[in-house]
């Protein structure tokens, strides 16, 4: 057996990255970032407000939390709907009880399906970021650019119309992008995105259409990643988030550089009655930790951007 | 294809000649940080896809890139604090992409061993010349950038051919991390007859296996390390054992995980009678003091000689 000669050629073996999207840099080597009020840790709680269609196509992959049984998978369909009916209210109450700010990443289909929910979120004065049309409209490398452009346009215009907000942030379903997603986002007025999870601070991301900011939304601390995929208990989840908080605060103190804790949560998961208490314990811990700046995603991006050359 | 690669002789755990590590230590402890580069768009290997999603698999790629941007320096600071050197399992292309990381490791006196060129280039399907070229390229890159001659090998992404260990021995290597059959070094048969050994690495304590495959909780990972240490330390009284903790900064260095590893390392460092070594030091000590007798003993057994009860064991 012999492999094609391409397997021993390395056209991108050079200093820096093997692509042009961003500059290579190590977080610890960058100038210290200062958060407002001298805070050590910026906290971004990102609440996923999602719609999982019953007639899921699931190509090229099934979204995390998607339909799993033969059609009609009423079980998973309704378990996800639970989040927008019951779970979200529990989560909002918990956030408010501890004075923690949240940002909502909304599938535009939810805005059309549940205008009252969208009005309720917008009325809170909290920031909405876009999250494509629904969980079964993945952005991926095999999709025609025209289809993706239409998807981005439709999602953003719907969410902007229904919320009255500018909507300048983006989180892709399943964190997935095509090679053109960043350009399409910039062309449609998006200024930052959460999908590139390779860092713990915002960083500049290049597109052919202008600059974008990457604001990494941690996957490893995502509630569904830990509880749903990894089958950790809700209390093990809470322990890990608290440990992350304490670690980052200590690192910020030791280095003098602000840090970011990005928490991705799903009301259909944490909003269940046996899990909400664990989430509340997380919020209680965060609220009791000195030096935490609970902010919206765009506030964090703006604070970072103001310190760049 | 063969049912058994016949790389080593069988010898039960309680039938070994006792090993003693330098300073009379009962356990040789080593930490192997994997410093890797995963390509966004590698040529597709016919036997294994690099990424589950169509290019660009942003989630998969960015997850690994996190190790280089955020994780390594956290891990280095931690190992520095406990005075533990790393033995780096290196994607040689990191020398080109991120020389700063290589310089930081070299400045600490860490060992570098070969982990191929990229962790997205698999050996499956390579012919002998191709695999030799890949191995020699990696060894040459490490020598060029660090002045070190690679003593050890861990196949990129643990992808092997039937010739992998033969080729690495012929490239001048003395040990492999690719075999998981034992908690002590073992002579490994290679076609050239060169002196070549297996140094226990560990998949069970490998953070990526723990977190990505077995999906365990961070604090439990720390407890697993402590429990493995306790047992190998106790058994090491009878004959020296080896314990390795293979790490990946894109896993262990996350802020919800690193403290658990720190506590486990603090526990290990708090014991006397532990030799904090590098992979090459373990291989060299074994080669210098125990390899010949173990090979001779195995040859005797193969000739029909009696498998004598061991002197120093059982643990």
Coordinates of C-alpha atoms in Angstrom, one line a residue:
Chain A
X1 CA 0.0 0.0 0.0
X2 CA 1.1 3.5 -0.7
X3 CA -0.6 6.8 0.2
X4 CA -0.9 9.6 -2.3
X5 CA 2.2 11.8 -2.3
X6 CA 0.1 14.6 -0.9
X7 CA 0.3 12.9 2.5
X8 CA 4.0 13.7 2.8
X9 CA 3.7 17.3 1.5
X10 CA 3.0 20.0 4.0
X11 CA 2.1 23.2 2.1
X12 CA 1.1 25.1 5.3
X13 CA 4.1 24.0 7.5
X14 CA 5.3 27.5 8.4
X15 CA 5.3 30.0 11.2
X16 CA 1.8 30.8 12.6
X17 CA -1.4 29.1 11.6
X18 CA -2.2 26.8 8.7
X19 CA -4.8 29.4 7.6
X20 CA -5.2 33.1 7.4
X21 CA -8.2 33.6 9.8
X22 CA -6.3 35.0 12.8
X23 CA -2.8 35.7 14.1
X24 CA -1.1 33.1 16.2
X25 CA -0.7 34.2 19.8
X26 CA -0.6 32.8 23.3
X27 CA -3.1 34.3 25.7
X28 CA -0.5 34.6 28.5
X29 CA 1.8 36.6 26.3
X30 CA -0.7 39.3 25.3
X31 CA -1.0 42.7 27.0
X32 CA -3.3 42.4 30.0
X33 CA -7.0 43.1 29.5
X34 CA -8.7 45.3 32.0
X35 CA -12.4 45.0 32.7
X36 CA -14.6 47.8 33.9
X37 CA -14.4 48.6 37.6
X38 CA -11.2 46.6 37.9
X39 CA -13.1 43.3 37.6
X40 CA -11.0 40.2 37.3
X41 CA -13.4 38.0 35.5
X42 CA -16.0 39.0 32.8
X43 CA -18.9 36.6 32.9
X44 CA -20.9 35.9 29.8
X45 CA -23.9 33.7 30.4
X46 CA -25.3 32.7 27.1
X47 CA -28.8 31.2 27.2
X48 CA -29.7 29.1 24.1
X49 CA -33.2 29.7 22.9
X50 CA -33.7 26.9 20.4
X51 CA -36.2 25.2 18.1
X52 CA -35.6 21.6 17.1
X53 CA -37.9 20.7 14.2
X54 CA -39.7 17.3 14.3
X55 CA -38.9 16.7 10.6
X56 CA -35.2 17.0 11.2
X57 CA -33.0 16.3 8.2
X58 CA -29.9 15.8 10.3
X59 CA -27.4 16.4 7.5
X60 CA -24.4 16.5 7.5
X61 CA -24.8 15.8 11.3
X62 CA -27.6 15.7 13.9
X63 CA -27.4 18.7 16.1
X64 CA -26.6 18.2 19.7
X65 CA -29.9 17.6 21.4
X66 CA -31.6 16.8 18.1
X67 CA -34.2 14.2 17.2
X68 CA -33.0 10.7 18.0
X69 CA -35.8 8.2 17.3
X70 CA -37.6 7.4 14.0
X71 CA -40.1 10.0 13.0
X72 CA -42.2 11.3 14.7
X73 CA -39.8 11.7 17.7
X74 CA -42.4 13.3 20.0
X75 CA -40.2 12.5 23.0
X76 CA -37.3 14.7 22.0
X77 CA -39.4 17.3 20.2
X78 CA -41.4 18.0 23.3
X79 CA -38.4 17.8 25.7
X80 CA -36.8 20.6 23.8
X81 CA -40.1 22.6 23.6
X82 CA -40.2 22.3 27.4
X83 CA -37.2 24.7 27.5
X84 CA -39.2 27.5 25.8
X85 CA -42.3 27.0 27.9
X86 CA -41.1 26.1 31.4
X87 CA -37.3 25.9 31.6
X88 CA -36.7 29.5 30.3
X89 CA -38.9 30.9 33.1
X90 CA -37.1 29.0 35.8
X91 CA -33.7 30.1 34.3
X92 CA -34.8 33.8 34.1
X93 CA -36.0 33.7 37.7
X94 CA -32.8 32.1 38.8
X95 CA -30.7 34.7 36.9
X96 CA -32.7 37.5 38.4
X97 CA -32.6 36.2 41.9
X98 CA -28.8 36.4 41.8
X99 CA -28.5 39.6 39.7
X100 CA -26.7 37.8 36.9
X101 CA -27.0 39.2 33.4
X102 CA -27.6 36.9 30.5
X103 CA -27.4 37.1 26.7
X104 CA -29.8 35.1 24.6
X105 CA -28.7 33.2 21.5
X106 CA -32.0 32.8 19.6
X107 CA -32.9 30.6 16.7
X108 CA -34.9 33.0 14.5
X109 CA -37.6 30.3 14.1
X110 CA -38.4 30.9 17.8
X111 CA -39.0 34.5 17.2
X112 CA -41.7 33.6 14.6
X113 CA -43.2 30.7 16.6
X114 CA -43.3 32.5 20.0
X115 CA -43.4 36.2 19.6
X116 CA -44.5 36.7 23.2
X117 CA -41.3 34.9 24.4
X118 CA -39.2 37.1 22.2
X119 CA -40.9 40.3 23.4
X120 CA -40.4 39.1 27.0
X121 CA -36.7 38.7 26.5
X122 CA -36.4 42.0 24.6
X123 CA -38.3 43.8 27.3
X124 CA -35.8 42.7 29.9
X125 CA -33.2 44.9 28.1
X126 CA -31.0 41.9 27.6
X127 CA -29.0 41.4 24.5
X128 CA -30.1 38.9 21.8
X129 CA -27.6 37.3 19.5
X130 CA -28.5 35.4 16.4
X131 CA -28.3 31.6 16.1
X132 CA -29.3 30.9 12.5
X133 CA -32.8 29.7 11.7
X134 CA -33.2 26.6 13.9
X135 CA -31.1 23.7 15.1
X136 CA -31.4 21.8 11.9
X137 CA -30.0 24.5 9.7
X138 CA -26.3 23.8 10.2
X139 CA -23.7 26.0 8.5
X140 CA -21.2 23.6 7.1
X141 CA -18.4 23.2 4.5
X142 CA -20.5 21.3 2.0
X143 CA -23.3 23.9 1.6
X144 CA -23.6 26.2 -1.4
X145 CA -22.8 29.8 -0.5
X146 CA -26.0 31.1 -1.9
X147 CA -28.0 28.9 0.5
X148 CA -26.0 30.0 3.4
X149 CA -26.3 33.7 2.4
X150 CA -30.0 33.3 2.3
X151 CA -30.0 31.6 5.7
X152 CA -27.9 34.2 7.3
X153 CA -30.0 37.0 5.8
X154 CA -33.4 35.5 6.8
X155 CA -32.2 34.7 10.3
X156 CA -30.8 38.1 11.1
X157 CA -33.6 40.1 9.5
X158 CA -36.3 38.1 11.3
X159 CA -34.6 38.4 14.7
X160 CA -34.0 42.1 14.2
X161 CA -37.5 42.7 13.1
X162 CA -39.0 40.8 16.0
X163 CA -36.7 42.1 18.7
X164 CA -36.1 45.7 17.6
X165 CA -32.5 45.1 18.5
X166 CA -29.5 45.7 16.2
X167 CA -28.3 42.0 16.8
X168 CA -24.6 42.1 16.2
X169 CA -23.6 38.8 17.7
X170 CA -23.8 35.3 16.3
X171 CA -23.6 31.7 17.7
X172 CA -23.9 28.9 15.1
X173 CA -26.0 25.8 15.7
X174 CA -23.6 23.2 17.0
X175 CA -20.8 25.7 16.7
X176 CA -20.5 24.8 13.0
X177 CA -19.4 27.0 10.1
X178 CA -18.6 26.8 6.4
X179 CA -15.5 28.4 4.9
X180 CA -17.6 31.5 4.2
X181 CA -19.6 31.9 7.3
X182 CA -17.4 34.7 8.8
X183 CA -17.6 36.7 5.5
X184 CA -21.4 36.3 5.4
X185 CA -21.8 37.4 9.0
X186 CA -19.7 40.5 8.5
X187 CA -21.6 41.3 5.3
X188 CA -24.9 41.1 7.3
X189 CA -23.8 43.4 10.1
X190 CA -22.5 40.9 12.6
X191 CA -19.5 42.1 14.7
X192 CA -18.7 39.2 16.8
X193 CA -19.2 35.4 16.9
X194 CA -18.9 32.7 19.5
X195 CA -18.0 29.6 17.4
X196 CA -14.2 29.6 17.5
X197 CA -13.6 28.1 20.9
X198 CA -9.8 28.2 20.7
X199 CA -9.3 30.9 23.3
X200 CA -10.5 32.4 26.6
X201 CA -10.5 36.0 25.6
X202 CA -11.9 37.9 22.6
X203 CA -9.5 38.1 19.6
X204 CA -9.5 39.7 16.1
X205 CA -10.7 37.4 13.3
X206 CA -10.0 38.2 9.7
X207 CA -12.5 38.0 6.9
X208 CA -12.4 39.2 3.3
X209 CA -15.3 41.5 4.1
X210 CA -13.8 43.2 7.2
X211 CA -12.9 42.4 10.7
X212 CA -14.9 40.2 13.0
X213 CA -14.3 39.5 16.7
X214 CA -14.1 36.0 18.0
X215 CA -15.7 35.7 21.5
X216 CA -15.1 32.1 22.4
X217 CA -18.2 30.4 23.9
X218 CA -16.7 27.5 25.9
X219 CA -17.8 24.1 24.8
X220 CA -16.1 22.2 27.5
X221 CA -18.2 24.0 30.2
X222 CA -21.4 23.8 28.2
X223 CA -24.2 22.3 30.2
X224 CA -25.3 19.9 27.5
X225 CA -21.7 18.9 26.8
X226 CA -21.2 17.9 30.5
X227 CA -24.6 16.7 31.5
X228 CA -26.0 15.5 28.2
X229 CA -23.0 14.2 26.3
X230 CA -20.7 13.3 29.1
X231 CA -23.5 12.1 31.5
X232 CA -22.1 14.1 34.4
X233 CA -24.6 14.8 37.2
X234 CA -26.0 18.3 37.5
X235 CA -24.1 18.7 40.7
X236 CA -20.8 17.6 39.0
X237 CA -21.6 20.3 36.4
X238 CA -22.0 22.9 39.1
X239 CA -18.7 21.9 40.7
X240 CA -16.9 22.2 37.4
X241 CA -18.3 25.7 36.7
X242 CA -17.4 26.8 40.2
X243 CA -13.9 25.4 39.9
X244 CA -13.5 27.2 36.6
X245 CA -14.6 30.5 38.1
X246 CA -12.2 30.1 41.0
X247 CA -9.4 29.1 38.8
X248 CA -9.8 32.0 36.4
X249 CA -10.2 34.6 39.2
X250 CA -7.0 33.3 40.8
X251 CA -5.2 33.4 37.5
X252 CA -6.4 37.0 36.9
X253 CA -5.1 38.0 40.3
X254 CA -1.8 36.3 39.7
X255 CA -1.2 37.7 36.3
X256 CA -3.0 41.1 36.5
X257 CA -4.9 40.3 33.3
X258 CA -8.7 40.1 33.1
X259 CA -10.2 36.7 32.2
X260 CA -13.4 35.5 30.6
X261 CA -15.9 32.9 31.8
X262 CA -18.3 32.0 29.0
X263 CA -21.2 29.8 30.1
X264 CA -23.4 28.2 27.5
X265 CA -26.7 27.0 29.0
X266 CA -29.9 25.4 27.7
X267 CA -33.2 26.0 29.4
X268 CA -34.5 22.6 28.1
X269 CA -31.7 21.0 30.1
X270 CA -30.9 23.1 33.2
X271 CA -34.5 24.3 33.5
X272 CA -35.7 20.8 34.5
X273 CA -36.9 20.8 38.1
X274 CA -34.2 18.4 39.3
X275 CA -31.4 20.5 37.7
X276 CA -32.4 24.1 38.3
X277 CA -31.1 23.9 41.9
X278 CA -27.7 23.0 40.6
X279 CA -27.8 26.0 38.3
X280 CA -28.9 28.2 41.1
X281 CA -25.9 27.1 43.2
X282 CA -23.7 28.1 40.3
X283 CA -25.3 31.5 40.1
X284 CA -25.0 31.9 43.9
X285 CA -21.3 31.1 43.8
X286 CA -20.7 33.5 40.9
X287 CA -22.7 36.3 42.6
X288 CA -20.7 35.8 45.8
X289 CA -17.3 35.9 44.1
X290 CA -15.7 39.3 44.3
X291 CA -14.4 40.8 41.1
X292 CA -16.9 39.4 38.7
X293 CA -18.3 41.6 35.9
X294 CA -21.6 40.1 34.8
X295 CA -22.0 41.6 31.3
X296 CA -23.7 41.1 28.0
X297 CA -21.6 39.6 25.2
X298 CA -21.4 42.9 23.3
X299 CA -20.3 44.8 26.4
X300 CA -17.5 42.3 26.8
X301 CA -16.5 42.7 23.2
X302 CA -16.7 46.5 23.4
X303 CA -14.5 46.6 26.5
X304 CA -11.9 44.4 24.9
X305 CA -12.0 46.3 21.6
X306 CA -11.4 49.7 23.4
X307 CA -8.1 48.3 24.6
X308 CA -6.8 47.2 21.2
X309 CA -4.5 49.3 19.1
Chain B
X1 CA -2.0 -9.3 9.0
X2 CA -0.9 -11.3 12.1
X3 CA -2.7 -12.4 15.2
X4 CA 0.2 -11.3 17.4
X5 CA 2.9 -8.8 16.4
X6 CA 5.4 -10.7 18.6
X7 CA 7.1 -7.6 19.9
X8 CA 7.8 -8.9 23.4
X9 CA 8.0 -12.1 25.5
X10 CA 5.5 -13.0 28.1
X11 CA 6.5 -12.7 31.7
X12 CA 4.0 -12.5 34.5
X13 CA 4.0 -9.4 36.8
X14 CA 5.2 -11.5 39.7
X15 CA 8.0 -13.3 37.9
X16 CA 10.3 -10.4 37.2
X17 CA 13.8 -9.7 38.2
X18 CA 13.6 -6.6 40.4
X19 CA 14.4 -3.2 39.0
X20 CA 15.9 -0.4 41.1
X21 CA 15.7 3.1 39.9
X22 CA 18.4 5.7 40.6
X23 CA 18.7 6.7 44.2
X24 CA 16.9 3.5 45.2
X25 CA 13.6 4.9 44.0
X26 CA 10.8 2.4 43.7
X27 CA 8.8 4.3 41.1
X28 CA 9.8 6.2 38.1
X29 CA 7.3 9.0 37.4
X30 CA 7.1 10.9 34.2
X31 CA 4.8 13.4 32.6
X32 CA 4.3 13.5 28.9
X33 CA 2.7 16.6 27.5
X34 CA 1.6 16.1 24.0
X35 CA 2.3 19.3 22.0
X36 CA 0.4 18.8 18.8
X37 CA -0.8 20.6 15.7
X38 CA -4.0 19.5 14.0
X39 CA -4.5 20.8 10.5
X40 CA -7.7 22.5 9.4
X41 CA -7.7 20.7 6.0
X42 CA -5.4 17.7 5.9
X43 CA -5.3 15.4 2.9
X44 CA -7.9 12.7 3.7
X45 CA -6.4 9.4 4.8
X46 CA -8.4 6.5 3.2
X47 CA -8.6 4.6 6.6
X48 CA -9.5 7.4 8.9
X49 CA -11.1 10.8 8.7
X50 CA -9.4 13.6 10.5
X51 CA -12.6 15.5 11.4
X52 CA -16.2 14.3 11.7
X53 CA -17.6 17.4 10.1
X54 CA -17.0 18.8 6.6
X55 CA -14.0 21.2 6.4
X56 CA -13.8 23.4 8.3
X57 CA -14.6 21.5 11.4
X58 CA -14.4 24.6 13.5
X59 CA -15.3 22.9 16.8
X60 CA -12.8 20.1 16.4
X61 CA -10.0 22.3 15.1
X62 CA -10.5 25.1 17.6
X63 CA -10.7 22.7 20.5
X64 CA -7.1 21.6 19.7
X65 CA -5.9 25.0 19.0
X66 CA -6.9 26.1 22.5
X67 CA -4.1 23.9 23.8
X68 CA -1.5 25.9 22.0
X69 CA -3.0 29.3 22.6
X70 CA -4.1 28.9 26.2
X71 CA -3.2 25.5 27.7
X72 CA 0.5 24.9 27.4
X73 CA 1.6 27.9 29.4
X74 CA -0.8 27.0 32.2
X75 CA 0.6 23.5 32.3
X76 CA 4.2 24.6 32.2
X77 CA 3.7 27.0 35.1
X78 CA 2.2 24.1 37.1
X79 CA 5.0 21.7 36.3
X80 CA 7.5 24.3 37.1
X81 CA 6.0 24.9 40.5
X82 CA 6.5 21.2 41.3
X83 CA 9.9 21.0 39.6
X84 CA 8.6 18.3 37.3
X85 CA 10.1 18.1 33.8
X86 CA 8.0 17.2 30.8
X87 CA 8.8 14.7 28.1
X88 CA 7.2 16.2 25.1
X89 CA 5.3 14.1 22.6
X90 CA 5.8 16.5 19.7
X91 CA 4.1 17.0 16.4
X92 CA 7.3 18.1 14.7
X93 CA 5.4 20.8 12.7
X94 CA 4.9 22.7 15.9
X95 CA 8.7 23.6 15.5
X96 CA 7.6 25.5 12.4
X97 CA 4.2 26.8 13.5
X98 CA 4.8 27.8 17.1
X99 CA 8.6 27.9 17.8
X100 CA 7.9 29.9 21.0
X101 CA 6.4 26.8 22.6
X102 CA 9.4 24.7 21.7
X103 CA 11.8 27.3 23.1
X104 CA 9.9 27.4 26.4
X105 CA 10.1 23.6 26.7
X106 CA 13.8 23.5 25.7
X107 CA 14.6 26.3 28.3
X108 CA 13.1 24.0 31.0
X109 CA 15.3 21.1 30.0
X110 CA 12.4 19.1 28.8
X111 CA 12.8 16.1 26.6
X112 CA 11.3 16.0 23.1
X113 CA 10.3 12.8 21.4
X114 CA 8.7 12.2 18.1
X115 CA 4.9 12.2 17.6
X116 CA 5.1 12.5 13.8
X117 CA 4.7 15.7 11.8
X118 CA 1.0 16.5 12.4
X119 CA -1.6 14.7 14.4
X120 CA -3.8 14.8 11.4
X121 CA -1.4 12.8 9.2
X122 CA -2.0 9.1 9.8
X123 CA 0.4 6.2 9.1
X124 CA -2.4 4.0 7.8
X125 CA -1.6 3.0 4.2
X126 CA 2.0 4.4 4.1
X127 CA 4.5 2.3 2.4
X128 CA 7.9 1.7 4.1
X129 CA 9.6 4.6 2.4
X130 CA 6.8 7.0 3.2
X131 CA 6.7 6.1 6.9
X132 CA 10.5 6.2 7.1
X133 CA 10.5 9.6 5.5
X134 CA 7.9 10.9 7.9
X135 CA 9.8 9.5 10.9
X136 CA 13.2 10.8 9.7
X137 CA 11.6 14.2 9.0
X138 CA 10.3 14.4 12.5
X139 CA 13.6 13.4 14.1
X140 CA 15.5 15.9 11.9
X141 CA 13.1 18.7 12.8
X142 CA 13.5 18.1 16.5
X143 CA 17.3 18.0 16.1
X144 CA 17.3 21.2 14.1
X145 CA 15.2 23.2 16.5
X146 CA 16.3 21.8 19.8
X147 CA 19.6 20.0 19.3
X148 CA 18.1 16.9 20.8
X149 CA 18.2 13.5 19.2
X150 CA 14.7 11.9 19.6
X151 CA 15.0 8.8 21.8
X152 CA 11.3 8.0 21.9
X153 CA 8.3 7.6 19.6
X154 CA 4.6 7.8 19.9
X155 CA 3.0 7.3 16.5
X156 CA 0.9 10.3 15.3
X157 CA -2.7 9.9 16.5
X158 CA -1.5 6.4 17.5
X159 CA -1.6 5.2 13.9
X160 CA 0.7 2.4 13.1
X161 CA 1.9 0.0 10.4
X162 CA 3.5 -3.4 11.0
X163 CA 6.9 -1.6 10.5
X164 CA 6.5 1.4 12.7
X165 CA 8.7 0.3 15.6
X166 CA 11.3 -1.2 13.2
X167 CA 11.6 2.0 11.4
X168 CA 11.9 4.2 14.5
X169 CA 14.6 1.9 15.9
X170 CA 16.5 2.2 12.6
X171 CA 16.1 6.0 12.8
X172 CA 18.2 5.9 16.0
X173 CA 15.4 5.7 18.6
X174 CA 15.7 3.6 21.7
X175 CA 12.1 3.5 23.1
X176 CA 8.5 3.5 22.1
X177 CA 5.4 4.8 24.0
X178 CA 3.0 2.9 21.7
X179 CA 2.6 -0.3 23.7
X180 CA 0.4 -0.6 26.8
X181 CA 1.0 -4.2 27.9
X182 CA 3.0 -3.5 31.1
X183 CA 3.9 -1.3 34.0
X184 CA 7.6 -1.8 33.5
X185 CA 10.0 -1.3 30.6
X186 CA 10.1 -4.3 28.3
X187 CA 12.6 -5.3 25.6
X188 CA 10.9 -4.9 22.2
X189 CA 11.9 -7.0 19.3
X190 CA 12.7 -5.1 16.1
X191 CA 13.9 -6.5 12.8
X192 CA 17.3 -4.9 13.0
X193 CA 18.0 -6.5 16.4
X194 CA 18.8 -3.1 17.8
X195 CA 18.4 -2.6 21.5
X196 CA 15.0 -1.1 21.8
X197 CA 12.4 -0.9 24.7
X198 CA 8.9 -0.1 25.5
X199 CA 8.5 2.6 28.2
X200 CA 5.1 2.5 29.9
X201 CA 3.0 5.4 28.8
X202 CA -0.6 5.1 29.8
X203 CA -3.8 5.3 28.0
X204 CA -5.9 4.8 31.1
X205 CA -4.4 7.9 32.7
X206 CA -4.1 9.8 29.5
X207 CA -6.2 13.0 29.9
X208 CA -7.7 12.8 26.4
X209 CA -8.8 9.2 27.0
X210 CA -10.2 10.2 30.4
X211 CA -12.0 13.3 29.2
X212 CA -12.8 12.7 25.6
X213 CA -13.4 8.9 25.5
X214 CA -14.4 8.0 29.0
X215 CA -15.8 11.4 29.8
X216 CA -15.0 11.4 33.5
X217 CA -15.2 14.3 35.9
X218 CA -12.0 16.3 36.6
X219 CA -11.9 15.6 40.3
X220 CA -12.2 11.9 39.6
X221 CA -9.3 12.1 37.1
X222 CA -7.2 13.5 40.0
X223 CA -8.3 10.6 42.2
X224 CA -7.5 8.1 39.5
X225 CA -4.0 9.4 39.3
X226 CA -3.6 9.2 43.1
X227 CA -4.9 5.7 43.2
X228 CA -2.7 4.5 40.4
X229 CA 0.3 6.1 42.1
X230 CA -0.5 4.5 45.5
X231 CA -0.6 1.0 43.9
X232 CA 2.4 1.4 41.7
X233 CA 4.4 2.9 44.6
X234 CA 3.4 0.1 46.9
X235 CA 4.3 -2.6 44.4
X236 CA 7.5 -0.7 43.5
X237 CA 8.9 -1.8 46.9
X238 CA 9.4 -5.3 45.3
X239 CA 10.6 -4.1 41.9
X240 CA 10.7 -0.6 40.4
X241 CA 7.6 0.4 38.5
X242 CA 6.8 3.1 36.0
X243 CA 4.0 5.6 36.0
X244 CA 3.3 8.0 33.2
X245 CA 0.7 10.8 33.0
X246 CA 0.2 11.7 29.4
X247 CA -1.3 15.2 29.0
X248 CA -2.9 17.4 26.4
X249 CA -3.1 21.1 27.1
X250 CA -6.4 21.2 25.2
X251 CA -7.9 18.9 27.8
X252 CA -6.2 19.1 31.2
X253 CA -5.5 22.8 31.1
X254 CA -9.1 24.0 31.1
X255 CA -9.9 26.1 34.1
X256 CA -12.4 23.5 35.5
X257 CA -9.8 20.7 35.2
X258 CA -6.3 21.9 36.0
X259 CA -6.7 22.2 39.7
X260 CA -7.6 18.5 40.0
X261 CA -4.4 17.6 38.2
X262 CA -2.4 20.0 40.4
X263 CA -3.7 18.3 43.5
X264 CA -2.8 14.9 42.2
X265 CA 0.7 16.1 41.2
X266 CA 1.2 17.7 44.6
X267 CA 0.3 14.3 46.2
X268 CA 2.9 12.4 44.0
X269 CA 5.6 15.0 44.7
X270 CA 5.0 14.7 48.4
X271 CA 6.4 11.1 48.5
X272 CA 10.0 10.0 48.9
X273 CA 11.4 7.2 46.8
X274 CA 10.0 8.6 43.5
X275 CA 12.4 9.2 40.6
X276 CA 11.0 12.1 38.5
X277 CA 12.5 11.2 35.2
X278 CA 12.0 11.7 31.5
X279 CA 11.0 8.9 29.1
X280 CA 14.6 8.7 27.7
X281 CA 16.1 8.5 31.2
X282 CA 13.9 5.6 32.1
X283 CA 14.7 3.9 28.8
X284 CA 18.4 4.5 29.3
X285 CA 18.5 3.3 32.9
X286 CA 16.7 0.1 31.9
X287 CA 18.9 -0.5 28.9
X288 CA 22.0 0.0 30.9
X289 CA 21.1 -2.2 33.9
X290 CA 18.3 -4.6 33.1
X291 CA 17.8 -5.1 29.4
X292 CA 20.5 -7.7 28.9
X293 CA 19.4 -9.9 31.7
X294 CA 15.8 -9.8 30.7
X295 CA 16.7 -10.6 27.1
X296 CA 18.9 -13.5 28.2
X297 CA 16.3 -14.8 30.5
X298 CA 13.7 -14.7 27.8
X299 CA 16.0 -16.5 25.4
X300 CA 16.6 -19.2 28.0
X301 CA 12.9 -19.7 28.5
X302 CA 12.5 -19.9 24.7
X303 CA 15.1 -22.6 24.6
X304 CA 13.1 -24.7 26.9
X305 CA 14.9 -23.5 30.0
X306 CA 12.9 -23.6 33.3
X307 CA 11.1 -20.3 34.0
X308 CA 12.7 -19.8 37.4
X309 CA 10.7 -18.2 40.2
X310 CA 11.8 -14.7 40.5
X311 CA 14.0 -13.4 43.3
X312 CA 12.5 -10.1 44.2
X313 CA 8.8 -10.5 43.4
X314 CA 5.9 -11.0 43.8
X315 CA 4.7 -7.5 44.8

